[in-house]
CSV table of C-alpha atoms in Angstrom, one decimal:
chain,number,residue,atom,x,y,z
A,5,MET,CA,95.2,98.7,115.2
A,6,LEU,CA,94.7,96.5,118.3
A,7,PHE,CA,93.5,93.8,116.1
A,8,ILE,CA,96.6,94.1,113.3
A,9,ALA,CA,98.8,93.9,116.4
A,10,LEU,CA,97.4,90.8,117.8
A,11,LEU,CA,97.5,89.3,114.3
A,12,MET,CA,101.1,90.1,113.8
A,13,LEU,CA,102.0,88.7,117.3
A,14,LEU,CA,100.0,85.5,117.0
A,15,THR,CA,101.4,84.8,113.6
A,16,LEU,CA,104.9,85.3,115.1
A,17,ILE,CA,104.3,83.0,118.1
A,18,ALA,CA,102.9,80.4,115.6
A,19,ALA,CA,106.5,80.8,113.6
A,20,LEU,CA,108.4,79.7,116.6
A,21,PRO,CA,108.1,75.9,116.4
A,22,GLN,CA,109.6,76.8,112.7
A,23,CYS,CA,112.6,78.7,114.2
A,24,LEU,CA,113.3,75.8,116.8
A,25,GLY,CA,113.3,73.2,113.7
A,26,LEU,CA,109.8,72.0,114.2
A,27,PRO,CA,107.8,72.5,111.2
A,28,LEU,CA,104.5,72.5,112.6
A,29,LEU,CA,103.0,75.1,110.3
A,30,PRO,CA,104.8,74.8,107.0
A,31,SER,CA,104.0,78.2,105.7
A,32,TRP,CA,103.6,81.8,106.3
A,33,ARG,CA,100.0,81.7,105.3
A,34,ALA,CA,99.3,78.6,107.4
A,35,ARG,CA,100.7,80.7,110.5
A,36,MET,CA,98.6,83.8,109.2
A,37,ARG,CA,95.4,81.6,109.2
A,38,LEU,CA,95.9,80.1,112.6
A,39,ALA,CA,96.6,83.6,114.0
A,40,LEU,CA,93.4,85.2,112.3
A,41,SER,CA,91.4,82.0,113.5
A,42,LEU,CA,92.6,82.6,117.1
A,43,ALA,CA,92.2,86.4,117.1
A,44,LEU,CA,88.6,86.0,115.5
A,45,LEU,CA,87.7,83.5,118.1
A,46,LEU,CA,89.1,85.6,121.0
A,47,ILE,CA,87.2,88.6,119.8
A,48,GLY,CA,84.1,86.8,119.0
A,49,VAL,CA,83.7,85.1,122.5
A,50,ASP,CA,84.5,88.6,123.9
A,51,HIS,CA,81.5,89.8,122.2
A,52,TRP,CA,79.2,87.3,124.1
A,53,LEU,CA,81.4,87.8,127.4
A,54,THR,CA,81.2,91.5,127.6
A,55,PRO,CA,78.7,92.7,124.8
A,56,ALA,CA,78.7,96.1,126.6
A,57,ARG,CA,82.0,96.9,125.1
A,58,TYR,CA,80.6,96.5,121.6
A,59,LEU,CA,77.4,98.2,122.2
A,60,ALA,CA,78.9,101.3,122.9
A,61,MET,CA,80.5,101.1,119.2
A,62,MET,CA,77.1,100.7,117.4
A,63,PRO,CA,75.9,103.6,115.4
A,64,PRO,CA,72.5,105.0,116.8
A,65,TYR,CA,71.1,104.6,113.3
A,66,LEU,CA,71.4,100.4,113.5
A,67,PRO,CA,68.5,98.8,115.1
A,68,LEU,CA,68.8,96.0,117.7
A,69,HIS,CA,71.8,96.7,119.1
A,70,GLU,CA,72.2,93.9,121.2
A,71,PRO,CA,71.1,91.2,119.0
A,72,LEU,CA,73.7,92.5,116.3
A,73,VAL,CA,76.8,92.4,118.7
A,74,LEU,CA,75.9,88.7,119.3
A,75,PHE,CA,75.6,88.0,115.6
A,76,THR,CA,78.8,89.7,114.6
A,77,GLY,CA,80.5,87.7,117.5
A,78,ALA,CA,78.8,84.5,116.2
A,79,CYS,CA,80.0,85.5,112.7
A,80,GLU,CA,83.7,85.9,114.3
A,81,ILE,CA,83.6,82.6,115.7
A,82,ALA,CA,82.1,80.8,112.9
A,83,GLY,CA,84.7,82.5,110.6
A,84,ALA,CA,87.5,81.2,112.8
A,85,ILE,CA,86.2,77.6,112.8
A,86,GLY,CA,85.7,77.7,108.9
A,87,LEU,CA,89.0,78.8,108.2
A,88,MET,CA,90.7,75.8,109.7
A,89,TRP,CA,88.7,73.2,107.5
A,90,PRO,CA,90.1,73.1,103.9
A,91,GLY,CA,86.6,72.5,102.7
A,92,THR,CA,85.3,75.7,104.1
A,93,ARG,CA,88.5,77.8,104.1
A,94,ARG,CA,87.7,79.7,101.1
A,95,LEU,CA,84.0,80.4,101.8
A,96,ALA,CA,85.0,81.5,105.3
A,97,GLY,CA,87.7,84.0,103.9
A,98,ILE,CA,85.3,85.6,101.6
A,99,MET,CA,82.3,85.6,103.7
A,100,LEU,CA,85.0,87.2,106.6
A,101,ALA,CA,86.1,89.8,104.0
A,102,VAL,CA,82.3,90.9,103.3
A,103,TYR,CA,81.9,91.1,107.1
A,104,PHE,CA,84.7,93.3,107.5
A,105,VAL,CA,83.4,95.6,104.7
A,106,CYS,CA,80.1,95.5,106.6
A,107,VAL,CA,81.7,96.7,109.8
A,108,PHE,CA,83.5,99.5,108.4
A,109,PRO,CA,80.5,102.0,108.8
A,110,ALA,CA,80.6,101.5,112.6
A,111,ASN,CA,84.4,102.0,112.5
A,112,LEU,CA,84.0,105.2,110.7
A,113,HIS,CA,81.4,106.3,112.8
A,114,ASN,CA,83.5,105.8,116.1
A,115,ALA,CA,86.1,107.7,114.3
A,116,LEU,CA,83.8,110.7,113.7
A,117,HIS,CA,82.0,110.6,117.0
A,118,GLY,CA,84.4,109.1,119.6
A,119,LEU,CA,83.8,106.3,121.8
A,120,ASP,CA,83.9,105.6,125.4
A,121,ALA,CA,84.0,101.7,126.2
A,122,GLN,CA,85.4,99.8,129.0
A,123,GLY,CA,88.7,98.3,127.6
A,124,LEU,CA,89.1,100.4,124.4
A,125,PRO,CA,90.9,103.6,124.1
A,126,SER,CA,89.0,106.9,124.2
A,127,ALA,CA,91.5,108.8,122.3
A,128,ARG,CA,89.7,109.5,118.9
A,129,TRP,CA,92.8,109.8,116.9
A,130,TYR,CA,93.0,105.9,117.8
A,131,TYR,CA,89.7,105.3,115.7
A,132,TRP,CA,91.0,107.4,112.9
A,133,ALA,CA,94.2,105.6,112.7
A,134,ARG,CA,92.6,102.4,112.7
A,135,LEU,CA,90.4,103.0,109.8
A,136,PRO,CA,93.3,102.5,106.9
A,137,PHE,CA,94.1,99.2,108.6
A,138,GLN,CA,90.7,97.7,107.5
A,139,PRO,CA,92.1,96.8,103.7
A,140,LEU,CA,95.0,95.3,105.4
A,141,ILE,CA,92.7,92.9,107.3
A,142,ILE,CA,90.6,92.1,104.4
A,143,LEU,CA,93.8,91.3,102.3
A,144,TRP,CA,95.3,89.3,105.3
A,145,THR,CA,91.9,87.4,105.6
A,146,LEU,CA,91.8,86.5,101.8
A,147,TYR,CA,95.5,85.3,101.4
A,148,ALA,CA,95.3,83.4,104.8
A,149,ALA,CA,92.1,81.5,103.3
A,150,GLY,CA,93.8,80.8,99.8
A,151,VAL,CA,91.5,83.3,98.1
A,152,LEU,CA,94.5,85.5,97.1
A,153,ASN,CA,97.5,83.3,96.1
A,154,GLY,CA,100.3,86.1,96.3
A,155,ARG,CA,102.0,86.5,93.4
A,156,ALA,CA,100.2,84.1,91.4
A,157,ALA,CA,97.2,86.0,91.9
A,158,LEU,CA,99.0,89.0,89.8
A,159,THR,CA,99.3,87.3,86.8
A,160,GLY,CA,96.4,86.2,83.9
A,161,PRO,CA,95.1,83.0,83.1
A,162,GLY,CA,97.9,80.6,81.9
A,163,GLU,CA,100.4,82.8,82.7
A,164,ARG,CA,103.2,82.1,85.3
A,165,SER,CA,104.4,84.7,87.8
A,166,PRO,CA,108.1,86.0,87.5
A,167,ALA,CA,109.2,83.8,90.4
A,168,HIS,CA,108.1,80.8,88.3
A,169,ARG,CA,109.8,81.6,85.0
């Protein structure tokens, strides 16, 4: 839930220049992409600066906890950078979507068993409440990366969306 809140806040901040008549980011997709990149960059760097926070989230059935925490941080940083270049944007979006699917079991483990980590909520309801947001994060990522194309993605090959008829 904190990640979604951060995405929404950063997207709205990215929209401020447009509201002031300065079209720096021409579309909501571009704003969502910038917000996602910034959020992933911040969290990825945090994995490296405060790995203990993320070690507490690691399920006991996974080996090599510290290398996995550092690896997931590197994945987030690489994904953030990849989203910003048109040539790597789609691949980065797809790989980040796969990444978000892969971390879901750890999120489920935290909901089932609770979590006590510095800087994170300790209430178990929080970890249950954030589980339904995982698909939203995946959709956000795929849309921001241009993998999903909004209404056009809902039509078949050669068809036009209702908005373009």
